[in-house]
Coordinates of C-alpha atoms in Angstrom, one line a residue:
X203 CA 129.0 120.3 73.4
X204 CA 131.6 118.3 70.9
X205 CA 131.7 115.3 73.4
X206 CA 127.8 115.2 73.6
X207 CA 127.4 115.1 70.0
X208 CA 129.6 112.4 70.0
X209 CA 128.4 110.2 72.7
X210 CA 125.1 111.0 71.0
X211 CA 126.0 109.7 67.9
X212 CA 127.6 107.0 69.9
X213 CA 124.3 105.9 72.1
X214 CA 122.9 105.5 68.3
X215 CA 125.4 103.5 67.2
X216 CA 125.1 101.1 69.7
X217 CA 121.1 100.8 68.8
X218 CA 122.4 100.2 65.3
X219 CA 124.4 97.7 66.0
X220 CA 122.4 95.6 68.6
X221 CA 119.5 96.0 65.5
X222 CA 121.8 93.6 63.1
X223 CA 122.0 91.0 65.7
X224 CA 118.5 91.2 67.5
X225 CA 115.5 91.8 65.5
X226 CA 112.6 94.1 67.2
X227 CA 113.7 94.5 70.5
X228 CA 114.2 98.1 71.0
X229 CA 112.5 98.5 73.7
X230 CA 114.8 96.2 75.9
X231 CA 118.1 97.5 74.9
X232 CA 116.5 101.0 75.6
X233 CA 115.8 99.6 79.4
X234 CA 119.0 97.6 79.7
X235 CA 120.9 101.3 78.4
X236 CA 119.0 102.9 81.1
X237 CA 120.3 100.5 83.9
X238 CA 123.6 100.4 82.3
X239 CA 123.8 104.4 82.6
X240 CA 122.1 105.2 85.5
X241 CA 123.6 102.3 88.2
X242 CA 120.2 99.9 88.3
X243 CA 119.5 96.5 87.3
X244 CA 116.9 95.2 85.5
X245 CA 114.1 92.3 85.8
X246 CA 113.2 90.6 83.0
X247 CA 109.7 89.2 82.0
X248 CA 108.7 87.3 79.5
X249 CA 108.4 83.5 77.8
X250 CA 111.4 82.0 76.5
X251 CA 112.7 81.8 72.8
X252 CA 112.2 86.1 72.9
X253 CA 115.9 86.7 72.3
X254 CA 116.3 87.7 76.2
X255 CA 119.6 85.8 76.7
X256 CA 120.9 87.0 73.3
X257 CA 120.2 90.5 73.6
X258 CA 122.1 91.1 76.5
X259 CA 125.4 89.0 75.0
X260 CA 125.5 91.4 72.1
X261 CA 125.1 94.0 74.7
X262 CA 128.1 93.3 75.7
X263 CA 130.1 93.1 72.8
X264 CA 129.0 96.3 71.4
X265 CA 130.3 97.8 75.0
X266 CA 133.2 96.0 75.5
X267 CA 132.4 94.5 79.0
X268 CA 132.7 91.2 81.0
X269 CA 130.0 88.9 80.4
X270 CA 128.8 85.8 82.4
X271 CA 125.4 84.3 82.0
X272 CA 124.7 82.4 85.3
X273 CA 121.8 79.8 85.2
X274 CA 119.8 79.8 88.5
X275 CA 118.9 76.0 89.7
X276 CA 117.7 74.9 92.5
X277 CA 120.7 73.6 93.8
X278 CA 122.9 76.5 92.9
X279 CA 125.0 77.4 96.1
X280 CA 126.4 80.9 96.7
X281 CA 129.6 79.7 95.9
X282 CA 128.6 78.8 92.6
X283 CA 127.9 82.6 92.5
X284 CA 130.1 84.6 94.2
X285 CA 133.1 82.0 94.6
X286 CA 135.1 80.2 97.4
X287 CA 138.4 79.6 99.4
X288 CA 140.2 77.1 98.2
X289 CA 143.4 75.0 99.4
X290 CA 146.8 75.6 97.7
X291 CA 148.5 72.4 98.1
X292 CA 151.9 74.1 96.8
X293 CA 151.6 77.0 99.8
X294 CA 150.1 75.9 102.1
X295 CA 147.3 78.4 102.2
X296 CA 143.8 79.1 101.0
X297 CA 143.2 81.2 98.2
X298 CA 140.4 82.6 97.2
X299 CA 138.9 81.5 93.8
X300 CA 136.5 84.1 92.6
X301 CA 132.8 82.9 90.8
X302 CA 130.7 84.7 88.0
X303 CA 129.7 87.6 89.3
X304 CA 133.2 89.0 88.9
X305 CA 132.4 90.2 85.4
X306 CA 130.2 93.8 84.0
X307 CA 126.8 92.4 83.0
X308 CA 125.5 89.9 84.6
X309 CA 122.5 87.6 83.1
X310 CA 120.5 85.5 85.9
X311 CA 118.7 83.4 83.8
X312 CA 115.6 82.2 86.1
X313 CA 116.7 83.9 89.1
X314 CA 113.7 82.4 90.9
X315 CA 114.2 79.0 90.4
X316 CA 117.7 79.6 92.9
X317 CA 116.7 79.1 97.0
X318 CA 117.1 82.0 99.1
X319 CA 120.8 81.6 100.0
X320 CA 121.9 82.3 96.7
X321 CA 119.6 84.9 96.7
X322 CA 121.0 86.6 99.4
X323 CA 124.4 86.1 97.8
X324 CA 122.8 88.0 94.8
X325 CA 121.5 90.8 96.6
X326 CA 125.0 91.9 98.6
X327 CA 126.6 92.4 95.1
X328 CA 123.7 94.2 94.1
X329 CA 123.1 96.4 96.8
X330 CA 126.3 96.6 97.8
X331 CA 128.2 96.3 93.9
X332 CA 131.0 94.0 96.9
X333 CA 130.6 90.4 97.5
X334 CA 132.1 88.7 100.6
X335 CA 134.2 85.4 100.3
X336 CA 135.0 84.4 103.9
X337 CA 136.2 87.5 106.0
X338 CA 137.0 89.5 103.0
X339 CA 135.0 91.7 101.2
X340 CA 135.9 92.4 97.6
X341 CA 134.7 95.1 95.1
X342 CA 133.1 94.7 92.0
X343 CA 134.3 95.9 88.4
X344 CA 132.2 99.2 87.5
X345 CA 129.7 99.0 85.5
X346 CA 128.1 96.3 87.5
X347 CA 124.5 95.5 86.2
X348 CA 122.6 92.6 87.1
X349 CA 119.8 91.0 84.0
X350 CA 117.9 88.5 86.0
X351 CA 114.8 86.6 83.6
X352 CA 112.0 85.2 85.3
X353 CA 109.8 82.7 83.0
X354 CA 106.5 83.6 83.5
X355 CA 104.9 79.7 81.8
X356 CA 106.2 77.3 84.1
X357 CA 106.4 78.3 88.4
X358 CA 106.9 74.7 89.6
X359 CA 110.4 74.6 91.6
X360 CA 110.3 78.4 91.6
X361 CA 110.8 80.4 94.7
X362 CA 109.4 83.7 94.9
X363 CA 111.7 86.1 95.2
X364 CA 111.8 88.2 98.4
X365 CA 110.6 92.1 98.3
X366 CA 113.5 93.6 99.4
X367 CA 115.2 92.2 96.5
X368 CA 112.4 92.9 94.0
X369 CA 112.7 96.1 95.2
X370 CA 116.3 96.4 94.4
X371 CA 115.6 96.5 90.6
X372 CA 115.4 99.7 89.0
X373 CA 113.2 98.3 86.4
X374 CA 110.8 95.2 85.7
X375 CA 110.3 94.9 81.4
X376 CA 108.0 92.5 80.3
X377 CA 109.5 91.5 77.0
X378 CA 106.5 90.7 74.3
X379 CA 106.4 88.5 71.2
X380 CA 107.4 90.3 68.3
X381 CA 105.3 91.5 65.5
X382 CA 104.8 90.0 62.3
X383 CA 107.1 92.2 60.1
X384 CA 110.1 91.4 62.5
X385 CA 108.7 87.9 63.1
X386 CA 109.7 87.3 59.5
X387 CA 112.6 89.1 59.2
X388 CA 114.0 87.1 62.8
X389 CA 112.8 83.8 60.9
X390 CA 114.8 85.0 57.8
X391 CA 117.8 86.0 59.8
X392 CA 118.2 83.0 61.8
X393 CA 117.2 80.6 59.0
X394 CA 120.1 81.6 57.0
X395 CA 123.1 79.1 58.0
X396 CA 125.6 81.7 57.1
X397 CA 124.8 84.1 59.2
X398 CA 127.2 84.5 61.9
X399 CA 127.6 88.2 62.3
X400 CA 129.6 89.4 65.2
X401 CA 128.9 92.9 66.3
X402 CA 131.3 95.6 66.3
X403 CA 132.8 97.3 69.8
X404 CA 131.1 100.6 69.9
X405 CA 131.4 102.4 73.7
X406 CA 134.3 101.5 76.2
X407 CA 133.9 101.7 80.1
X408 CA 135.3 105.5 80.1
X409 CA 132.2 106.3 77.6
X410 CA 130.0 104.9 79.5
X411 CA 131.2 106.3 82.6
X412 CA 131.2 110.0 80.6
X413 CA 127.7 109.0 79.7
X414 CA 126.3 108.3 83.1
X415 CA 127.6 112.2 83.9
X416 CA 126.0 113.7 81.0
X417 CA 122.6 112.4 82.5
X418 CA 123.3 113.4 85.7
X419 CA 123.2 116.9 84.4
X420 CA 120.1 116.2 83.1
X421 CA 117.6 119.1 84.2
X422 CA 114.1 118.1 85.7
X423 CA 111.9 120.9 86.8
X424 CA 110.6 121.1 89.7
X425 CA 107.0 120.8 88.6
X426 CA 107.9 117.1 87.0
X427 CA 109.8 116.2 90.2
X428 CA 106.8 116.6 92.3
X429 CA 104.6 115.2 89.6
X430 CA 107.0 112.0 90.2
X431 CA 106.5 112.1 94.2
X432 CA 102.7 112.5 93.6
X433 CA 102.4 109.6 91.4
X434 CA 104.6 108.4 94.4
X435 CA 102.4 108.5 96.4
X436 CA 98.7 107.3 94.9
X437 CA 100.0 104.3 95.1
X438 CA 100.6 104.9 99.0
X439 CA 97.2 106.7 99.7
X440 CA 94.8 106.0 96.6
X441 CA 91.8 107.0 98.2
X442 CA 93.5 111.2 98.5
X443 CA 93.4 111.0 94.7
X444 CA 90.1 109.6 94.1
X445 CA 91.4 106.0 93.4
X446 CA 88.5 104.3 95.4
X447 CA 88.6 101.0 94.1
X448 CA 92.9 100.8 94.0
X449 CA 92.2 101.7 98.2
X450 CA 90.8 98.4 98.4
X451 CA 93.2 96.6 96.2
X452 CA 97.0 97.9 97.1
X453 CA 98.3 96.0 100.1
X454 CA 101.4 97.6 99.9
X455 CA 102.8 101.0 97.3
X456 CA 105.9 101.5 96.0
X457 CA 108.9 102.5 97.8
X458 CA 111.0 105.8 98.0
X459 CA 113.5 103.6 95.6
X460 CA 110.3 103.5 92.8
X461 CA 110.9 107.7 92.9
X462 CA 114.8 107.7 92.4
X463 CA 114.1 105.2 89.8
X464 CA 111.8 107.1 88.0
X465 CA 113.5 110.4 88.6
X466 CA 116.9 109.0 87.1
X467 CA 115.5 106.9 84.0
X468 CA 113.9 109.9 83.3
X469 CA 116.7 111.9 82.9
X470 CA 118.4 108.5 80.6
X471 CA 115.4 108.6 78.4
X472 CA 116.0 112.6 77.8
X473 CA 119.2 112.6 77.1
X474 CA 119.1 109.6 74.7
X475 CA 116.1 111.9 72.8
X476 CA 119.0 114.6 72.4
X477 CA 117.7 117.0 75.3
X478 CA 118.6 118.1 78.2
X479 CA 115.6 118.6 79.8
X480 CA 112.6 116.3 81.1
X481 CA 109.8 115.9 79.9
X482 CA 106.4 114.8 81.2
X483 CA 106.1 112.5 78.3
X484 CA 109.5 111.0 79.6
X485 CA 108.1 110.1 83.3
X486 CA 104.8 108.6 81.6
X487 CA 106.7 106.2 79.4
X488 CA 108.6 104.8 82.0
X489 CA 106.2 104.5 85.0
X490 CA 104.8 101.1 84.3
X491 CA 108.6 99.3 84.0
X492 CA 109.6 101.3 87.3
X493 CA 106.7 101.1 89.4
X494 CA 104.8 97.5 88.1
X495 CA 107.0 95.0 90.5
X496 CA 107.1 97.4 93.7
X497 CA 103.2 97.5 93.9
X498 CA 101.6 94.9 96.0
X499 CA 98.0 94.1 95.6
X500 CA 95.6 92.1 97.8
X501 CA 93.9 89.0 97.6
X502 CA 90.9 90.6 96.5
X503 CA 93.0 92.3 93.5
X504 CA 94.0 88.5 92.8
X505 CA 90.4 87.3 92.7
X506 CA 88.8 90.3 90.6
X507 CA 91.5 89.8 88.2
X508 CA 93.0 93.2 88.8
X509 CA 96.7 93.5 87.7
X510 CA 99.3 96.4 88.6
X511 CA 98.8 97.2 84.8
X512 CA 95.9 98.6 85.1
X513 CA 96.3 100.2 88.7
X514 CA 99.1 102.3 87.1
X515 CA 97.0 103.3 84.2
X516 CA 94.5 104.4 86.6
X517 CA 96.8 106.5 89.0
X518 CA 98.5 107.8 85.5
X519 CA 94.8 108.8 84.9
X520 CA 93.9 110.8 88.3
X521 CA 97.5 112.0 88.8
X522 CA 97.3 115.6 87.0
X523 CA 100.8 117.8 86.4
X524 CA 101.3 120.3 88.7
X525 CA 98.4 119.2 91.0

């Protein structure tokens, strides 16, 4: 009970701290602390200037881990990611020189604009948390969390990123302009040329390993864990739940990973309230982030101008607890 109170007051901390650097971006840390906890990455959404790139580097001061931002081109190779064999001239032998993605937090700043090499390259260490450089396969430092940003504005040069790895991210936050109270406080901030605050370390890697086991003894009952596969599965059979219309726009619903998803980042969101139970309010919160990039929609969707948005509100809608 001592060591929860403490990585409690911890986990709050942390908050605190990101707050003095990044102005009215809650919500993201909140999602990045999920992934961080739990073992997922997170997808990033939003247009630039939003403090996406700067959140995540104070992230990783205030938790002490390896950083690398990596900015996806269309020329990027793999071994601009995940690193190469290379000739010692001294030896007589090729060593292996290792790229970014040996670090804890990752940042994959336009991760479409990369071709689908790299992106396989990308998927491997997050799938897999190894990467393989010639025959060898070599583990990655844990925590291992991938950021990747996609720039919603400008899609020339992009490619669009393959399911499978879409699929492969935990979450999918869609990072908003701020409002006008922090607006100003940001434009104070920033404005003021001595300002060069450097956040304090707060958590180490064995509190945020002792964290990620204090969620997992989370409890969920078993009421919200089907609630979780029912909400599952509207998105599979909307017409069982009365979702007429969303029958004729989902092509394809969200995989089995969208439940594990949900089921874990529900437990994160509890325990960072200070409970160890779920609640339904927990699920609900976090359905749009987990579930919005796995559903596919249909032409038709396209044309009538439905979005995901608004298929999840509706399945949130017909979807009652303990149905």
């Amino acid at each position: 009970m001592e060591s929860s109170r403490f990585l409690h007051k911890k986990i709050r901390d942390v908050f605190a701290e990101t707050g003095k650097v990044v102005i009215g971006q809650e919500k993201l840390v909140n999602r990045l602390l999920i992934g961080l906890f739990t073992g997922g990455h997170i997808l990033l959404e939003g247009v630039p200037g939003l403090a996406k790139t700067k959140t995540i580097n104070t992230l990783a001061k205030v938790l002490d881990l390896g950083f690398n931002r990596i900015q996806f081109t269309p020329d990027l190779l793999p071994a601009d990611l995940v690193g190469t064999m290379i000739y010692n001239q001294k030896s007589g032998d090729f060593e292996v020189k290792k790229g970014p993605i040996f670090a804890n937090l990752i940042l994959a700043d336009e991760v479409n604009r990369a071709p689908a090499k790299v992106q396989s390259a990308l998927l491997e260490s997050m799938a897999e948390k190894q990467v393989t450089i010639g025959d060898e396969s070599y583990k990655l430092d844990r925590p291992f969390m991938v950021m990747a940003t996609q720039n919603p504005v400008e899609q020339e040069g992009t490619y669009p990123l393959p399911e499978a790895q879409v699929d492969r991210f935990m979450m999918k936050v869609f990072v908003d302009y701020l409002n006008k109270v922090d607006e100003l406080e940001m434009v104070r901030k920033i404005s003021n040329i001595n300002d060069n605050y450097e956040p304090k370390q707060i958590l180490n890697k064995d509190e945020i390993e002792a964290i990620g086991q204090e969620i997992n003894r989370i409890t969920i009952s078993e009421m919200l864990e089907r609630y979780i596969i029912e909400l599952v599965f509207a998105t599979r059979r909307p017409a069982e739940y009365g979702l007429k219309d969303e029958a004729r726009y989902i092509q394809f619903g969200v995989s089995p990973r969208a439940g594990i998803s949900l089921y874990k980042a529900a437990k994160a969101l509890a325990y960072f309230d200070e409970r160890d139970y779920v609640l339904p309010e927990d699920i609900k919160a976090l359905v749009h982030d987990v579930f919005n990039h796995r559903i596919i929609l249909n032409y038709e969707a396209e044309a009538d101008g439905l979005t995901t948005h608004e298929v999840i509100d509706n399945v949130l809608k017909r979807v009652a607890i303990g149905r």
